[in-house]
Amino acid sequence: MPGWNFVLLVSGSDIHSDDMVKQIWWKLLGVVLVLYSFVAGLLIPLGPGITGVHPSRAQNGDAVAIDITGYNTHFTESDTRAWLKLSDRHALEAESIKADGRRHVTAFFSIPESFPGQDTINVLSLIVYNDRDGHAILPSAVFVRGNVADKSDLDRWNQPVEQLTSPASFHFPFRNILAETIRNTYYHVVLWFAMMVILAISMLQSVRYLRTRSFLADHKAAAFATTGTFLGILGVVTGAIWAKHTWGAYWSFDVKQNMSAIALLIYAAYFILRSSMTDPDVARRFSAVYNIFAFIMLIPLLYIIPRMTDSLHPGSGGNPAFGSEDLDNTMRMVFYPAIIGWILLGCWLANLTWRYFRLYDEL
Amino acid sequence: MLLKTYLFILVLFSATSSAWAATESMDFFQQMGKMYVVVVVVSVLLIGLAFYLYRLDSRIRDLEKRAGQE
């Protein structure tokens, strides 16, 4: 894999790669890529979304005027249509629409007496569409109470939302709850990707130390473990801040949070182990073996256990990750360069650190 | 001493900004669609990076002192 070889070269894994350490271009590349993720990640606007509806409750048979608050919408510039959607086959289009501004529109619906099925409470999603913005969706927007056995007005639900085409535009997707914080994908998720690569390099250096007993390999293992743990701490802190504003608390004892804290504690123990032994040769050997196990423990802690139970975190417990659905092509254009940038920046930090360790031993 | 000054400025900055955010500017922040969360996260990244470099810097300074004495 050429990419992996490159990472090994940059990290100074290869004995002949000390030239790489002295070269500046990959360090600059890392800075440029991270800078690009800051600029593009902060400046590309979000797509249109719906942030609120009022009222969010109605009775069957009612004629309701629903005030809709949009985000990054242009309701006054283009004729807007709105639907209350029950399922793929059943939806109700607004009878009329009144736009009061770029972000505010009132949609008038007359809700039928009967609903398909027997449920007495039906949950409707709201869809808004215009040519300028494309479509925006608010799931579970309106709760309607009441249903009648007489299904004579049921055919009024037969206004399924037609195939809506969004105009080609350059923006990140709007997701409810997340809103602008979807940008943290480039400042939080990326750290964990970089951390895994950096800690993998650390583990490989420990293997190399056990095979060759090269002091340099031991220094590199310790340095990459330091940088990797640093990225992990940043990941936990940024994750806690993000969680506060989406899940409601800094720490909700979610399995993903707990397991990443345990993973960091395992690495904290690595540093304690290193410094607690008086015989430096024994310390090197023990910490190399421990480091290999610490990395192997990361996989179940971060990727297996969270998937086995319920978790709020995307990518765990049947909760989709930023996968095919959430990570659209515009996000990929920032996400992947940001990962490479943070890996390079992490390698640079680790390089400085192991060069410090080497000097420390020589002096 | 310098570090203490920096920490003081940091605490002052965070205290004023949170007090500011709790008052009438809150509506503005809410309207921005939680953009302030992203700003805080990016700030944490840069502060963390600066902290790492500061630690390394002071350790290297110790080495330099030791090398000078020998």
CSV table of C-alpha atoms in Angstrom, one decimal:
chain,number,residue,atom,x,y,z
A,1,MET,CA,0.0,0.0,0.0
A,2,PRO,CA,1.8,3.2,-1.1
A,3,GLY,CA,-0.1,5.4,1.3
A,4,TRP,CA,1.1,3.3,4.3
A,5,ASN,CA,4.7,3.3,3.0
A,6,PHE,CA,4.4,7.0,2.9
A,7,VAL,CA,3.2,7.2,6.5
A,8,LEU,CA,6.1,5.0,7.6
A,9,LEU,CA,8.6,7.2,5.7
A,10,VAL,CA,7.2,10.4,7.2
A,11,SER,CA,7.2,8.9,10.7
A,12,GLY,CA,10.9,8.0,10.2
A,13,SER,CA,10.2,4.3,10.6
A,14,ASP,CA,12.6,3.3,8.0
A,15,ILE,CA,16.3,3.4,8.9
A,16,HIS,CA,17.1,5.2,5.7
A,17,SER,CA,14.4,7.8,6.1
A,18,ASP,CA,16.1,10.3,8.3
A,19,ASP,CA,16.3,12.5,5.2
A,20,MET,CA,12.5,12.6,5.3
A,21,VAL,CA,12.6,13.9,8.9
A,22,LYS,CA,14.8,16.8,7.7
A,23,GLN,CA,12.6,17.7,4.8
A,24,ILE,CA,10.1,20.4,5.2
A,25,TRP,CA,7.6,19.7,2.3
A,26,TRP,CA,5.4,17.2,4.1
A,27,LYS,CA,5.3,19.3,7.2
A,28,LEU,CA,4.1,22.2,5.1
A,29,LEU,CA,1.6,19.9,3.4
A,30,GLY,CA,0.2,19.0,6.8
A,31,VAL,CA,-0.2,22.6,7.7
A,32,VAL,CA,-1.8,23.5,4.4
A,33,LEU,CA,-4.3,20.6,4.6
A,34,VAL,CA,-5.3,21.5,8.1
A,35,LEU,CA,-5.6,25.1,7.2
A,36,TYR,CA,-7.7,24.1,4.2
A,37,SER,CA,-10.0,22.1,6.6
A,38,PHE,CA,-10.3,25.2,8.8
A,39,VAL,CA,-11.1,27.6,5.9
A,40,ALA,CA,-13.4,25.3,3.8
A,41,GLY,CA,-14.9,23.6,6.9
A,42,LEU,CA,-15.9,26.9,8.5
A,43,LEU,CA,-16.9,28.9,5.4
A,44,ILE,CA,-18.9,26.5,3.2
A,45,PRO,CA,-22.5,27.3,4.1
A,46,LEU,CA,-25.1,24.7,5.3
A,47,GLY,CA,-27.9,23.7,3.0
A,48,PRO,CA,-31.5,24.7,3.7
A,49,GLY,CA,-33.2,23.3,6.8
A,50,ILE,CA,-36.2,23.7,9.0
A,51,THR,CA,-35.5,24.7,12.6
A,52,GLY,CA,-39.0,25.0,14.0
A,53,VAL,CA,-42.7,24.7,13.5
A,54,HIS,CA,-45.6,26.1,15.4
A,55,PRO,CA,-48.0,24.6,16.4
A,56,SER,CA,-46.5,21.1,16.5
A,57,ARG,CA,-49.8,19.5,17.6
A,58,ALA,CA,-53.1,19.3,15.8
A,59,GLN,CA,-56.5,17.5,15.9
A,60,ASN,CA,-57.8,15.5,13.0
A,61,GLY,CA,-60.2,17.5,10.8
A,62,ASP,CA,-58.6,20.8,11.8
A,63,ALA,CA,-57.6,23.5,9.5
A,64,VAL,CA,-54.2,24.6,10.8
A,65,ALA,CA,-51.8,27.4,9.9
A,66,ILE,CA,-48.3,26.2,10.6
A,67,ASP,CA,-45.6,28.7,11.0
A,68,ILE,CA,-42.3,27.3,9.7
A,69,THR,CA,-38.9,28.7,10.5
A,70,GLY,CA,-36.3,27.9,8.0
A,71,TYR,CA,-32.5,28.0,8.1
A,72,ASN,CA,-30.5,29.3,5.1
A,73,THR,CA,-33.8,29.4,3.1
A,74,HIS,CA,-35.1,31.9,0.6
A,75,PHE,CA,-38.8,31.6,1.0
A,76,THR,CA,-39.6,35.1,-0.5
A,77,GLU,CA,-37.5,34.5,-3.6
A,78,SER,CA,-39.2,31.5,-5.0
A,79,ASP,CA,-42.7,29.9,-4.8
A,80,THR,CA,-42.6,27.5,-1.9
A,81,ARG,CA,-44.6,24.3,-1.5
A,82,ALA,CA,-45.0,22.3,1.7
A,83,TRP,CA,-46.2,18.8,2.6
A,84,LEU,CA,-47.1,16.9,5.7
A,85,LYS,CA,-45.8,13.4,5.1
A,86,LEU,CA,-47.1,10.3,6.8
A,87,SER,CA,-45.4,7.7,4.7
A,88,ASP,CA,-43.9,7.3,1.2
A,89,ARG,CA,-47.4,6.8,-0.2
A,90,HIS,CA,-49.4,9.2,2.1
A,91,ALA,CA,-48.9,12.9,2.3
A,92,LEU,CA,-50.9,16.1,2.3
A,93,GLU,CA,-49.9,19.2,0.4
A,94,ALA,CA,-50.5,22.6,1.9
A,95,GLU,CA,-53.5,24.4,0.4
A,96,SER,CA,-51.8,27.7,0.4
A,97,ILE,CA,-48.5,29.3,1.5
A,98,LYS,CA,-47.7,32.7,2.8
A,99,ALA,CA,-44.0,33.8,3.0
A,100,ASP,CA,-43.3,36.4,5.6
A,101,GLY,CA,-39.6,36.6,5.0
A,102,ARG,CA,-36.5,34.7,3.9
A,103,ARG,CA,-36.8,32.4,6.9
A,104,HIS,CA,-40.5,32.4,7.7
A,105,VAL,CA,-43.4,30.9,5.9
A,106,THR,CA,-46.9,30.0,7.0
A,107,ALA,CA,-48.5,26.9,5.4
A,108,PHE,CA,-52.2,26.2,5.6
A,109,PHE,CA,-53.3,22.6,5.8
A,110,SER,CA,-56.7,21.1,6.3
A,111,ILE,CA,-56.1,17.8,8.0
A,112,PRO,CA,-58.5,15.0,7.0
A,113,GLU,CA,-60.7,13.3,9.6
A,114,SER,CA,-59.3,9.9,8.9
A,115,PHE,CA,-55.9,8.4,8.7
A,116,PRO,CA,-54.7,5.2,7.1
A,117,GLY,CA,-54.5,2.5,9.8
A,118,GLN,CA,-55.9,2.5,13.3
A,119,ASP,CA,-53.4,4.7,15.2
A,120,THR,CA,-55.0,7.5,17.1
A,121,ILE,CA,-51.8,9.6,17.2
A,122,ASN,CA,-50.0,10.1,13.9
A,123,VAL,CA,-46.6,11.7,13.5
A,124,LEU,CA,-46.1,13.7,10.4
A,125,SER,CA,-42.9,15.0,8.8
A,126,LEU,CA,-42.8,18.4,7.2
A,127,ILE,CA,-41.2,18.9,3.8
A,128,VAL,CA,-40.7,22.3,2.2
A,129,TYR,CA,-39.6,22.8,-1.3
A,130,ASN,CA,-38.8,25.6,-3.7
A,131,ASP,CA,-36.7,26.0,-6.8
A,132,ARG,CA,-34.1,28.2,-5.2
A,133,ASP,CA,-33.3,26.1,-2.1
A,134,GLY,CA,-34.4,22.6,-3.1
A,135,HIS,CA,-36.1,20.6,-0.3
A,136,ALA,CA,-35.8,20.7,3.4
A,137,ILE,CA,-37.2,18.1,5.9
A,138,LEU,CA,-38.1,18.2,9.5
A,139,PRO,CA,-38.8,14.7,10.8
A,140,SER,CA,-41.6,14.2,13.3
A,141,ALA,CA,-42.7,17.8,12.9
A,142,VAL,CA,-46.4,17.6,13.7
A,143,PHE,CA,-48.3,15.2,16.0
A,144,VAL,CA,-52.0,14.8,15.1
A,145,ARG,CA,-54.4,13.3,17.6
A,146,GLY,CA,-57.6,11.5,16.5
A,147,ASN,CA,-58.6,9.1,13.8
A,148,VAL,CA,-62.1,8.0,12.6
A,149,ALA,CA,-63.3,4.6,11.4
A,150,ASP,CA,-65.1,6.2,8.5
A,151,LYS,CA,-62.4,6.3,5.8
A,152,SER,CA,-64.4,8.4,3.3
A,153,ASP,CA,-61.9,11.3,3.2
A,154,LEU,CA,-58.9,9.0,3.1
A,155,ASP,CA,-58.1,9.7,-0.5
A,156,ARG,CA,-57.1,13.2,0.4
A,157,TRP,CA,-53.9,11.7,1.7
A,158,ASN,CA,-53.0,10.6,-1.8
A,159,GLN,CA,-50.8,13.5,-2.6
A,160,PRO,CA,-47.4,11.8,-2.3
A,161,VAL,CA,-44.4,14.0,-2.4
A,162,GLU,CA,-43.2,14.0,-5.9
A,163,GLN,CA,-39.7,13.4,-6.9
A,164,LEU,CA,-38.0,16.7,-5.9
A,165,THR,CA,-34.9,17.8,-7.6
A,166,SER,CA,-32.5,20.0,-5.6
A,167,PRO,CA,-30.5,22.5,-7.6
A,168,ALA,CA,-26.8,21.8,-7.8
A,169,SER,CA,-25.2,23.8,-5.0
A,170,PHE,CA,-22.2,23.7,-2.8
A,171,HIS,CA,-23.1,23.2,0.8
A,172,PHE,CA,-22.9,20.8,3.8
A,173,PRO,CA,-26.1,19.0,4.6
A,174,PHE,CA,-28.4,20.5,7.2
A,175,ARG,CA,-29.2,18.0,10.0
A,176,ASN,CA,-31.6,18.8,12.8
A,177,ILE,CA,-30.0,18.9,16.3
A,178,LEU,CA,-26.5,19.1,14.6
A,179,ALA,CA,-27.1,22.2,12.6
A,180,GLU,CA,-23.7,24.0,12.1
A,181,THR,CA,-22.0,21.6,14.5
A,182,ILE,CA,-21.9,19.1,11.6
A,183,ARG,CA,-18.6,20.9,10.8
A,184,ASN,CA,-17.1,19.3,13.9
A,185,THR,CA,-16.7,16.2,11.7
A,186,TYR,CA,-13.5,17.9,10.5
A,187,TYR,CA,-12.3,18.9,14.0
A,188,HIS,CA,-13.3,15.9,16.1
A,189,VAL,CA,-13.8,12.8,14.0
A,190,VAL,CA,-10.6,13.5,12.2
A,191,LEU,CA,-8.6,13.4,15.4
A,192,TRP,CA,-9.5,9.8,16.0
A,193,PHE,CA,-8.6,8.7,12.5
A,194,ALA,CA,-5.2,10.4,13.0
A,195,MET,CA,-4.8,9.0,16.5
A,196,MET,CA,-5.3,5.4,15.2
A,197,VAL,CA,-2.6,5.9,12.5
A,198,ILE,CA,-0.2,7.5,15.0
A,199,LEU,CA,-0.7,4.8,17.6
A,200,ALA,CA,-0.3,2.1,14.9
A,201,ILE,CA,3.1,3.6,14.1
A,202,SER,CA,3.9,3.6,17.8
A,203,MET,CA,3.0,-0.1,18.0
A,204,LEU,CA,5.1,-1.0,14.9
A,205,GLN,CA,8.1,0.8,16.5
A,206,SER,CA,7.7,-1.3,19.6
A,207,VAL,CA,7.7,-4.4,17.5
A,208,ARG,CA,10.9,-3.1,15.8
A,209,TYR,CA,12.4,-2.4,19.2
A,210,LEU,CA,11.8,-6.0,20.3
A,211,ARG,CA,13.3,-7.3,17.2
A,212,THR,CA,16.4,-5.1,16.8
A,213,ARG,CA,16.8,-3.5,20.3
A,214,SER,CA,17.4,-0.2,18.6
A,215,PHE,CA,17.1,2.7,21.1
A,216,LEU,CA,15.8,4.9,18.3
A,217,ALA,CA,12.8,2.6,17.8
A,218,ASP,CA,12.1,2.8,21.5
A,219,HIS,CA,12.2,6.6,21.4
A,220,LYS,CA,10.0,6.6,18.4
A,221,ALA,CA,7.5,4.2,20.0
A,222,ALA,CA,7.3,6.5,23.1
A,223,ALA,CA,7.1,9.7,21.0
A,224,PHE,CA,4.3,8.4,18.8
A,225,ALA,CA,2.4,7.1,21.8
A,226,THR,CA,2.7,10.6,23.4
A,227,THR,CA,1.4,12.3,20.3
A,228,GLY,CA,-1.4,9.7,19.8
A,229,THR,CA,-2.5,10.1,23.4
A,230,PHE,CA,-2.5,13.8,23.0
A,231,LEU,CA,-4.8,13.5,19.9
A,232,GLY,CA,-7.0,11.2,21.9
A,233,ILE,CA,-7.3,13.7,24.8
A,234,LEU,CA,-8.2,16.4,22.3
A,235,GLY,CA,-10.7,14.0,20.8
A,236,VAL,CA,-12.4,13.3,24.1
A,237,VAL,CA,-12.5,17.1,25.0
A,238,THR,CA,-13.9,18.2,21.7
A,239,GLY,CA,-16.3,15.3,21.8
A,240,ALA,CA,-17.5,16.3,25.2
A,241,ILE,CA,-18.1,19.9,24.0
A,242,TRP,CA,-20.0,18.6,21.0
A,243,ALA,CA,-22.0,16.3,23.1
A,244,LYS,CA,-23.0,19.1,25.5
A,245,HIS,CA,-24.8,20.9,22.6
A,246,THR,CA,-26.3,17.9,20.9
A,247,TRP,CA,-26.8,15.2,23.5
A,248,GLY,CA,-27.4,17.7,26.3
A,249,ALA,CA,-24.5,16.9,28.7
A,250,TYR,CA,-20.7,16.9,28.5
A,251,TRP,CA,-20.5,13.4,29.7
A,252,SER,CA,-23.5,11.2,29.5
A,253,PHE,CA,-21.7,8.0,30.3
A,254,ASP,CA,-22.3,6.8,26.8
A,255,VAL,CA,-20.5,3.6,26.0
A,256,LYS,CA,-18.4,5.3,23.3
A,257,GLN,CA,-17.3,8.0,25.7
A,258,ASN,CA,-16.5,5.5,28.5
A,259,MET,CA,-14.5,3.2,26.3
A,260,SER,CA,-12.4,6.0,24.8
A,261,ALA,CA,-11.7,7.2,28.4
A,262,ILE,CA,-10.6,3.7,29.2
A,263,ALA,CA,-8.4,3.6,26.1
A,264,LEU,CA,-6.7,6.8,27.2
A,265,LEU,CA,-6.2,5.4,30.7
A,266,ILE,CA,-4.5,2.3,29.2
A,267,TYR,CA,-2.1,4.6,27.4
A,268,ALA,CA,-1.6,6.7,30.6
A,269,ALA,CA,-0.6,3.4,32.3
A,270,TYR,CA,2.0,3.0,29.5
A,271,PHE,CA,3.7,6.2,30.4
A,272,ILE,CA,3.6,5.3,34.1
A,273,LEU,CA,5.0,1.9,33.4
A,274,ARG,CA,7.9,3.5,31.4
A,275,SER,CA,8.9,5.9,34.1
A,276,SER,CA,8.4,3.6,37.1
A,277,MET,CA,11.1,1.1,36.3
A,278,THR,CA,14.7,1.9,37.4
A,279,ASP,CA,16.5,-0.4,35.0
A,280,PRO,CA,16.2,1.3,31.6
A,281,ASP,CA,16.6,-1.9,29.6
A,282,VAL,CA,13.8,-3.6,31.5
A,283,ALA,CA,11.6,-0.5,31.2
A,284,ARG,CA,12.1,-0.5,27.4
A,285,ARG,CA,11.3,-4.1,27.0
A,286,PHE,CA,8.2,-4.1,29.3
A,287,SER,CA,6.8,-0.9,27.8
A,288,ALA,CA,7.3,-2.2,24.2
A,289,VAL,CA,5.3,-5.4,25.0
A,290,TYR,CA,2.7,-3.4,26.9
A,291,ASN,CA,2.4,-0.9,23.9
A,292,ILE,CA,1.6,-3.8,21.5
A,293,PHE,CA,-1.2,-5.0,23.8
A,294,ALA,CA,-2.5,-1.4,24.4
A,295,PHE,CA,-2.9,-1.0,20.6
A,296,ILE,CA,-4.6,-4.3,20.3
A,297,MET,CA,-7.0,-3.3,23.1
A,298,LEU,CA,-8.0,-0.1,21.2
A,299,ILE,CA,-9.8,-2.1,18.5
A,300,PRO,CA,-12.4,-3.7,20.8
A,301,LEU,CA,-12.7,-0.6,23.0
A,302,LEU,CA,-13.3,1.9,20.3
A,303,TYR,CA,-14.8,-0.2,17.5
A,304,ILE,CA,-16.4,-3.4,18.8
A,305,ILE,CA,-17.9,-2.8,22.3
A,306,PRO,CA,-19.7,0.5,21.4
A,307,ARG,CA,-21.3,-1.3,18.4
A,308,MET,CA,-22.7,-4.1,20.7
A,309,THR,CA,-24.8,-1.9,23.0
A,310,ASP,CA,-26.9,1.2,22.7
A,311,SER,CA,-25.0,4.4,22.1
A,312,LEU,CA,-25.8,7.9,21.2
A,313,HIS,CA,-22.7,8.1,19.2
A,314,PRO,CA,-22.9,7.6,15.4
A,315,GLY,CA,-21.4,4.4,14.3
A,316,SER,CA,-22.4,2.5,17.4
A,317,GLY,CA,-25.3,0.3,18.4
A,318,GLY,CA,-27.2,0.4,15.1
A,319,ASN,CA,-26.7,4.1,15.0
A,320,PRO,CA,-25.4,4.9,11.5
A,321,ALA,CA,-22.0,6.5,11.4
A,322,PHE,CA,-21.1,9.4,9.1
A,323,GLY,CA,-21.4,6.9,6.3
A,324,SER,CA,-23.0,6.9,2.9
A,325,GLU,CA,-26.0,8.8,4.2
A,326,ASP,CA,-24.5,11.6,6.3
A,327,LEU,CA,-21.1,12.2,4.6
A,328,ASP,CA,-22.0,13.7,1.3
A,329,ASN,CA,-19.5,14.5,-1.4
A,330,THR,CA,-19.0,18.1,-0.3
A,331,MET,CA,-18.1,16.9,3.2
A,332,ARG,CA,-15.7,14.3,1.8
A,333,MET,CA,-13.8,17.1,0.0
A,334,VAL,CA,-12.9,18.5,3.4
A,335,PHE,CA,-13.0,15.4,5.5
A,336,TYR,CA,-10.3,13.3,3.8
A,337,PRO,CA,-7.7,16.1,3.3
A,338,ALA,CA,-8.3,17.0,7.0
A,339,ILE,CA,-7.4,13.4,8.0
A,340,ILE,CA,-4.2,13.4,6.0
A,341,GLY,CA,-3.4,16.9,7.4
A,342,TRP,CA,-3.7,15.8,11.0
A,343,ILE,CA,-1.7,12.6,10.4
A,344,LEU,CA,1.1,14.7,8.9
A,345,LEU,CA,0.9,17.2,11.7
A,346,GLY,CA,0.9,14.4,14.3
A,347,CYS,CA,3.9,12.8,12.7
A,348,TRP,CA,5.7,16.2,12.9
A,349,LEU,CA,4.9,16.5,16.6
A,350,ALA,CA,6.1,13.0,17.2
A,351,ASN,CA,9.2,13.6,15.2
A,352,LEU,CA,10.1,16.6,17.4
A,353,THR,CA,9.3,14.5,20.5
A,354,TRP,CA,11.5,11.5,19.6
A,355,ARG,CA,14.4,13.8,18.5
A,356,TYR,CA,14.0,15.3,22.0
A,357,PHE,CA,14.1,11.8,23.6
A,358,ARG,CA,17.3,11.0,21.6
A,359,LEU,CA,19.0,14.2,22.6
A,360,TYR,CA,18.0,13.6,26.2
A,361,ASP,CA,19.6,10.1,26.2
A,362,GLU,CA,22.8,11.4,24.5
A,363,LEU,CA,23.3,14.3,26.9
B,1,MET,CA,5.1,33.5,35.7
B,2,LEU,CA,4.4,34.0,32.0
B,3,LEU,CA,2.2,30.8,32.1
B,4,LYS,CA,0.2,32.2,35.0
B,5,THR,CA,-0.4,35.4,33.1
B,6,TYR,CA,-1.6,33.4,30.1
B,7,LEU,CA,-3.8,31.2,32.2
B,8,PHE,CA,-5.3,34.3,33.9
B,9,ILE,CA,-6.1,35.9,30.5
B,10,LEU,CA,-7.6,32.6,29.3
B,11,VAL,CA,-9.8,32.3,32.4
B,12,LEU,CA,-10.8,36.0,32.1
B,13,PHE,CA,-11.6,35.5,28.4
B,14,SER,CA,-13.8,32.4,29.0
B,15,ALA,CA,-15.6,34.0,31.9
B,16,THR,CA,-16.5,37.1,30.0
B,17,SER,CA,-17.5,35.2,26.9
B,18,SER,CA,-19.8,32.9,28.8
B,19,ALA,CA,-21.3,35.8,30.7
B,20,TRP,CA,-21.8,37.6,27.5
B,21,ALA,CA,-23.3,34.5,25.9
B,22,ALA,CA,-25.8,34.1,28.7
B,23,THR,CA,-27.4,37.5,28.2
B,24,GLU,CA,-29.0,39.0,25.2
B,25,SER,CA,-26.5,37.7,22.7
B,26,MET,CA,-27.8,34.2,23.3
B,27,ASP,CA,-30.5,34.7,20.7
B,28,PHE,CA,-27.9,35.7,18.2
B,29,PHE,CA,-25.9,32.6,18.9
B,30,GLN,CA,-28.9,30.4,18.7
B,31,GLN,CA,-29.8,31.9,15.3
B,32,MET,CA,-26.3,31.1,14.1
B,33,GLY,CA,-27.3,27.4,14.4
B,34,LYS,CA,-24.8,26.5,17.2
B,35,MET,CA,-21.8,27.8,15.2
B,36,TYR,CA,-20.2,28.8,18.5
B,37,VAL,CA,-19.8,25.1,19.3
B,38,VAL,CA,-17.6,24.7,16.3
B,39,VAL,CA,-15.6,27.8,17.2
B,40,VAL,CA,-15.0,26.4,20.7
B,41,VAL,CA,-13.9,23.1,19.3
B,42,VAL,CA,-11.5,24.7,16.9
B,43,SER,CA,-10.1,26.8,19.8
B,44,VAL,CA,-9.6,23.7,21.9
B,45,LEU,CA,-7.6,22.2,19.1
B,46,LEU,CA,-5.3,25.2,18.8
B,47,ILE,CA,-4.9,25.6,22.5
B,48,GLY,CA,-4.1,21.9,22.8
B,49,LEU,CA,-1.5,22.2,20.1
B,50,ALA,CA,0.0,25.3,21.7
B,51,PHE,CA,0.2,23.4,25.0
B,52,TYR,CA,2.0,20.5,23.4
B,53,LEU,CA,4.5,22.8,21.9
B,54,TYR,CA,4.9,24.7,25.1
B,55,ARG,CA,5.8,21.5,27.0
B,56,LEU,CA,8.3,20.4,24.4
B,57,ASP,CA,9.8,23.9,24.3
B,58,SER,CA,10.4,24.0,28.0
B,59,ARG,CA,11.8,20.4,28.0
B,60,ILE,CA,14.2,21.4,25.2
B,61,ARG,CA,15.2,24.5,27.2
B,62,ASP,CA,16.1,22.2,30.1
B,63,LEU,CA,18.3,20.2,27.8
B,64,GLU,CA,20.0,23.3,26.5
B,65,LYS,CA,20.7,24.4,30.0
B,66,ARG,CA,22.2,21.0,30.8
B,67,ALA,CA,24.3,21.0,27.6
B,68,GLY,CA,25.6,24.5,28.5
B,69,GLN,CA,26.7,23.5,32.0
B,70,GLU,CA,28.7,20.4,30.8
